[in-house]
Short mmCIF file of C-alpha atoms in Angstrom, two decimals:
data_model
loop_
_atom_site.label_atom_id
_atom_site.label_comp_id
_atom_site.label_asym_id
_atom_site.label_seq_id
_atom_site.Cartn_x
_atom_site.Cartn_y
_atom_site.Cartn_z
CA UNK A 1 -49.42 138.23 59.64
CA UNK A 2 -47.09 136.24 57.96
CA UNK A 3 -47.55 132.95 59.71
CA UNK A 4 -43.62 132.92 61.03
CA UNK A 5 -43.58 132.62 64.45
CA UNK A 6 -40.22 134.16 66.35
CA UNK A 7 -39.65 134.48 70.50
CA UNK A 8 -38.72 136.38 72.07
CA UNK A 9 -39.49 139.64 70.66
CA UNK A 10 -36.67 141.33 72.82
CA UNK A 11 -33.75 140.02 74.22
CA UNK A 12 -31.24 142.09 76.62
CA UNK A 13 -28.37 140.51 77.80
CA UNK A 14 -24.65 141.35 78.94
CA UNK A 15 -21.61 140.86 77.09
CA UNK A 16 -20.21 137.31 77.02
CA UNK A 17 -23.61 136.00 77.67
CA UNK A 18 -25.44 132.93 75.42
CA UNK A 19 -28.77 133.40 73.91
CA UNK A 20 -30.96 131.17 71.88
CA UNK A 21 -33.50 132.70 69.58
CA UNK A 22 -36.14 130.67 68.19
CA UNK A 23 -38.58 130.34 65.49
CA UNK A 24 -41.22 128.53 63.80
CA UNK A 25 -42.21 128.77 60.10
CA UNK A 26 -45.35 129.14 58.23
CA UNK A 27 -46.89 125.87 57.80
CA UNK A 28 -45.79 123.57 55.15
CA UNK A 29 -42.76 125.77 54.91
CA UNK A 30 -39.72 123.39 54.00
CA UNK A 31 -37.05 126.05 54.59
CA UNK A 32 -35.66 128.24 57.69
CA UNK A 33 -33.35 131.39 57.13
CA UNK A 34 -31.87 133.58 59.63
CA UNK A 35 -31.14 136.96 58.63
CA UNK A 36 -29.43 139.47 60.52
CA UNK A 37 -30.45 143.79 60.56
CA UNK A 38 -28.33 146.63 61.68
CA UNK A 39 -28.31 150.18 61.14
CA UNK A 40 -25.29 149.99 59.50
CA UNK A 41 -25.16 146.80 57.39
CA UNK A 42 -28.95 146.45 56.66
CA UNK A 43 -30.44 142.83 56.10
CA UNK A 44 -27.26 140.58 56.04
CA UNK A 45 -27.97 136.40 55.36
CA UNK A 46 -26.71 134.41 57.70
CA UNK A 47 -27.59 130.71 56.88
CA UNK A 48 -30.61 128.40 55.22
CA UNK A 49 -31.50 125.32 56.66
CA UNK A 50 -33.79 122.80 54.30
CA UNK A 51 -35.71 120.31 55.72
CA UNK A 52 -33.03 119.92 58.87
CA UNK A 53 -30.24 119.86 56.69
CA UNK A 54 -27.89 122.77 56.17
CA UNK A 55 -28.28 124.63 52.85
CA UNK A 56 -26.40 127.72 52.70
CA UNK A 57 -24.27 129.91 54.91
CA UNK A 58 -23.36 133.50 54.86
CA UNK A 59 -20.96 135.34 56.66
CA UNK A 60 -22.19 134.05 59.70
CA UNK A 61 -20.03 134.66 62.76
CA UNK A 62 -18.19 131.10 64.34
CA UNK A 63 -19.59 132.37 67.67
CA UNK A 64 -23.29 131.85 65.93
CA UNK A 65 -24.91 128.66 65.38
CA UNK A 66 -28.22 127.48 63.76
CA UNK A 67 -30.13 124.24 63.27
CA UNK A 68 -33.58 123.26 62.55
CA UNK A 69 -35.47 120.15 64.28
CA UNK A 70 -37.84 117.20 62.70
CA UNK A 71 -40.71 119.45 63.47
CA UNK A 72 -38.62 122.01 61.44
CA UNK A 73 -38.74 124.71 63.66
CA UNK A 74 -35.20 126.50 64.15
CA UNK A 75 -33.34 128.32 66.37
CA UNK A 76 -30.01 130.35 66.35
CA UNK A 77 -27.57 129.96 69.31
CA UNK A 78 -25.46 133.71 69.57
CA UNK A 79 -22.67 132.68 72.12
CA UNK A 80 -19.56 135.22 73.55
CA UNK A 81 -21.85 138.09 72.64
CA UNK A 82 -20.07 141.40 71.87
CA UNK A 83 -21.59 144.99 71.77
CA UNK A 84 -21.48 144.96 68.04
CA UNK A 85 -23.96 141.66 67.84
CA UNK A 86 -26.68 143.70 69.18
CA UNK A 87 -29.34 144.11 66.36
CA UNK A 88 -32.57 142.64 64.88
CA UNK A 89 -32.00 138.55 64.11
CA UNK A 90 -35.47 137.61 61.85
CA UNK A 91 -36.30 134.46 60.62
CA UNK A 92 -37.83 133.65 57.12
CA UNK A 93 -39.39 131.06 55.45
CA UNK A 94 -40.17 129.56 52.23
CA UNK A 95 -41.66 126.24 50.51
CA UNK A 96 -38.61 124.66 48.40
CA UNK A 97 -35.53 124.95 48.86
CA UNK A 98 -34.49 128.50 46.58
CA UNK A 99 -36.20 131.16 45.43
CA UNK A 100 -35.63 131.34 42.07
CA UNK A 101 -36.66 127.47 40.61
CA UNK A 102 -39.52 127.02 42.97
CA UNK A 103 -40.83 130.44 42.96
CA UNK A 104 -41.69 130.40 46.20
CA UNK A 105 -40.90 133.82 47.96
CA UNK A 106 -39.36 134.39 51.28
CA UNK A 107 -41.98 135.05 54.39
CA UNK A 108 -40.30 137.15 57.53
CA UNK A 109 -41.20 137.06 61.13
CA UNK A 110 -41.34 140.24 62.91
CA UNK A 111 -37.91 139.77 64.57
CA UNK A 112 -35.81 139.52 67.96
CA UNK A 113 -34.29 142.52 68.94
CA UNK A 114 -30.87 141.52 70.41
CA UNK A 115 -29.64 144.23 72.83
CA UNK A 116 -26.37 143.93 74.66
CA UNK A 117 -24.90 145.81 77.13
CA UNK B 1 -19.09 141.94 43.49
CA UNK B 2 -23.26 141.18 43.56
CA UNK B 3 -24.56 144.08 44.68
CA UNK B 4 -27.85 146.02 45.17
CA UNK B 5 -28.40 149.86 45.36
CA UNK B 6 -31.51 151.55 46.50
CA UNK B 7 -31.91 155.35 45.51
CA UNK B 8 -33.13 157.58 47.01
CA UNK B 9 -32.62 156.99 49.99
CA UNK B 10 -35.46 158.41 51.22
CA UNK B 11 -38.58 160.31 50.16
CA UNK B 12 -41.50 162.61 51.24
CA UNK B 13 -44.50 162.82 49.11
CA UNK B 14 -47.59 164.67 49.64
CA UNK B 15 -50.74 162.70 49.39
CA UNK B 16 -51.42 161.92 45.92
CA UNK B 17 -47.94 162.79 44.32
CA UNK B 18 -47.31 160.01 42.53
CA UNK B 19 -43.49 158.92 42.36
CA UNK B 20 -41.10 156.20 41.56
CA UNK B 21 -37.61 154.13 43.68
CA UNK B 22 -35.26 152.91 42.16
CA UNK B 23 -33.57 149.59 42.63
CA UNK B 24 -30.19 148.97 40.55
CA UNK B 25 -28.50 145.58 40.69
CA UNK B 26 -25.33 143.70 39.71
CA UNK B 27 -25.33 140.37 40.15
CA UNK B 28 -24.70 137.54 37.12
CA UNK B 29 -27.61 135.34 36.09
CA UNK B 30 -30.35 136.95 37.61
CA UNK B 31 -32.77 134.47 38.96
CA UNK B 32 -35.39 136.94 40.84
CA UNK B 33 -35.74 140.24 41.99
CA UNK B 34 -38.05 141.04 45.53
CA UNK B 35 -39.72 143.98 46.69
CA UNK B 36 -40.67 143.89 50.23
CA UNK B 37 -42.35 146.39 52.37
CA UNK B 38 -41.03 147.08 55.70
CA UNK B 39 -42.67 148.64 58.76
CA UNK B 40 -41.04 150.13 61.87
CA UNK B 41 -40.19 147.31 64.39
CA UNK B 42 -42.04 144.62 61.73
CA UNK B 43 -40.39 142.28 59.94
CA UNK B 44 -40.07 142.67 56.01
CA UNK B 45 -43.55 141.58 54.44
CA UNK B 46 -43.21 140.48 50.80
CA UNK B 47 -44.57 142.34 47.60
CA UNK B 48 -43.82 141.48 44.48
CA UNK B 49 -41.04 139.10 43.07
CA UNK B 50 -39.54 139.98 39.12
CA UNK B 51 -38.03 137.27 36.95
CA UNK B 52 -37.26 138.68 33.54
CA UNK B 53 -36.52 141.60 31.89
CA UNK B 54 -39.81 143.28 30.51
CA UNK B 55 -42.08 141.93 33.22
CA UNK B 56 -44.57 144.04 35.25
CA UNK B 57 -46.77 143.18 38.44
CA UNK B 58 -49.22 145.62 40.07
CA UNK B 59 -51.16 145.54 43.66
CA UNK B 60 -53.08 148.23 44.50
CA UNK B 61 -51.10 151.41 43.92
CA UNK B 62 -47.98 149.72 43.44
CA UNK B 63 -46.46 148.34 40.57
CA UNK B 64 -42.96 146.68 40.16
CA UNK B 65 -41.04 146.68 36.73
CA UNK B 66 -37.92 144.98 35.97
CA UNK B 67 -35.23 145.74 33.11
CA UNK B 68 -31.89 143.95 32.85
CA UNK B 69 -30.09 146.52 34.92
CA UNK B 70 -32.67 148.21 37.48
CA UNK B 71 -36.36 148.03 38.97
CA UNK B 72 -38.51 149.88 39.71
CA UNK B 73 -41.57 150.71 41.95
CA UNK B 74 -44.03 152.75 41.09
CA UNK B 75 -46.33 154.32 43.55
CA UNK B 76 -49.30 155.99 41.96
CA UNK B 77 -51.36 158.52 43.95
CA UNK B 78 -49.93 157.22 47.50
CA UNK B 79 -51.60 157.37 51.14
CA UNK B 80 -50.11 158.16 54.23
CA UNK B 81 -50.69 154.56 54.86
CA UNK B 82 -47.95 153.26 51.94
CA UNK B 83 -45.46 155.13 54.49
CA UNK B 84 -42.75 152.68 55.17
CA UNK B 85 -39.20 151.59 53.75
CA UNK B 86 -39.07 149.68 50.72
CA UNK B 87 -36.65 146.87 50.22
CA UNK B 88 -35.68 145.35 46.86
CA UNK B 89 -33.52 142.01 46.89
CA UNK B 90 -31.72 139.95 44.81
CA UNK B 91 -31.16 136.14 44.68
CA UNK B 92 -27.67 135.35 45.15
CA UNK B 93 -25.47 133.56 42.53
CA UNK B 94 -24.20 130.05 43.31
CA UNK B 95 -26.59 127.52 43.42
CA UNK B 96 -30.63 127.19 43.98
CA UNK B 97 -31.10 128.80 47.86
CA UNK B 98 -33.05 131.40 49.50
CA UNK B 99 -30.16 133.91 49.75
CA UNK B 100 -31.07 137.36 48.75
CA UNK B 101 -29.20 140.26 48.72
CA UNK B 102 -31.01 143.11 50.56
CA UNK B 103 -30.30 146.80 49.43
CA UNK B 104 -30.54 149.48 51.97
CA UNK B 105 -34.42 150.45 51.59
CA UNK B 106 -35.67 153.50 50.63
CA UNK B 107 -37.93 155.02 53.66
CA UNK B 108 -40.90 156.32 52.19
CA UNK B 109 -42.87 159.22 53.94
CA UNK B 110 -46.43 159.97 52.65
CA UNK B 111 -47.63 163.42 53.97
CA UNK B 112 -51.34 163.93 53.99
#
């Protein structure tokens, strides 16, 4: 168990439709990233929050949106959902802010599979 | 372009047949290299992470070696239980984040 926390564990839901995901990080975990899996693309970043504020973004879709409260739980907001958005949407977290200075590795949840129909 | 490439793809080893993946990356500056472990429906669940050329880390029957082109992971005398797909990841350039960039796994299958 990796101590990251993400609800629901499946999600199906029609086209057009709004869906929040949410997820809570191992504690004393600083930082929240959402990642997005597909058969096709693999594990794709989508954005890093740090301690509530936003830290980096990846090609994450206008239609998507993230934040992460004071208790620094997060959740991701998928809005005008399309066929193509269905896939697994895991959360991650980590002590400091990067991986590489603070040596702190990323920790996943075990995902919210995003079915839309 | 930063990229990562996972070979092979995948893999079936009898129980016992030791083996090796390969994980070959191009990205500038390299500031880590990750190995997770993923299960079927489960989310990645973290290994080992490499930070210079030359260095070596070992759990169990696995052990993770890093030059400044390519990893690897070894898997010496594996049980049906090390069935799973392996992930290796870089840290993106641009700045200190959490941003890796995931190859495509190799799916290990362990037969006993």
């Amino acid at each position: 168990d990796s101590g990251v926390t993400q609800t629901p564990k499946h999600l199906i839901t029609a086209t057009g439709q709004r869906v929040t995901l949410r997820c809570s990080p191992r504690s004393g975990d600083l930082s929240v990233y959402w990642y997005q899996q597909s058969l096709d693309q693999g594990l794709q970043f989508l954005i890093q929050y740090y301690n509530g504020e936003e830290r980096a973004k990846g090609n994450i879709l206008e239609r998507f949106s993230a934040q992460q409260f004071p208790d620094l739980h997060s959740e991701l907001n998928l809005s005008s959902l399309e066929l193509g958005d269905s896939a697994l949407y895991f959360c991650a977290s980590s002590v400091g802010v990067g991986v590489g200075t603070s040596r702190s590795p990323l920790h996943f949840g075990n995902g919210t599979r995003l079915t839309v129909t | 372009e930063d990229q990562v490439t996972q070979s092979p793809e995948a893999l079936r080893l009898q129980e016992g047949e030791s083996s090796s993946l390969n994980c070959s990356y191009t990205v500038s500056g390299l500031r880590g290299l990750f190995w997770y472990r993923q299960d079927p429906g489960k989310g990645p669940e973290f290994l080992f992470t490499l930070y210079s050329a030359g260095e070596e880390k070992e759990k169990e029957r696995l052990k993770a070696t890093l030059t400044k082109k390519e990893s690897f992971l070894h898997i010496t005398a594996p049980k049906p239980e090390d069935s799973a797909t392996y992930l290796c990841a870089v840290q993106a350039p641009g700045g200190n984040t959490g941003k890796l960039i995931f190859g495509q796994g190799t799916t290990l299958q362990v037969k006993p």
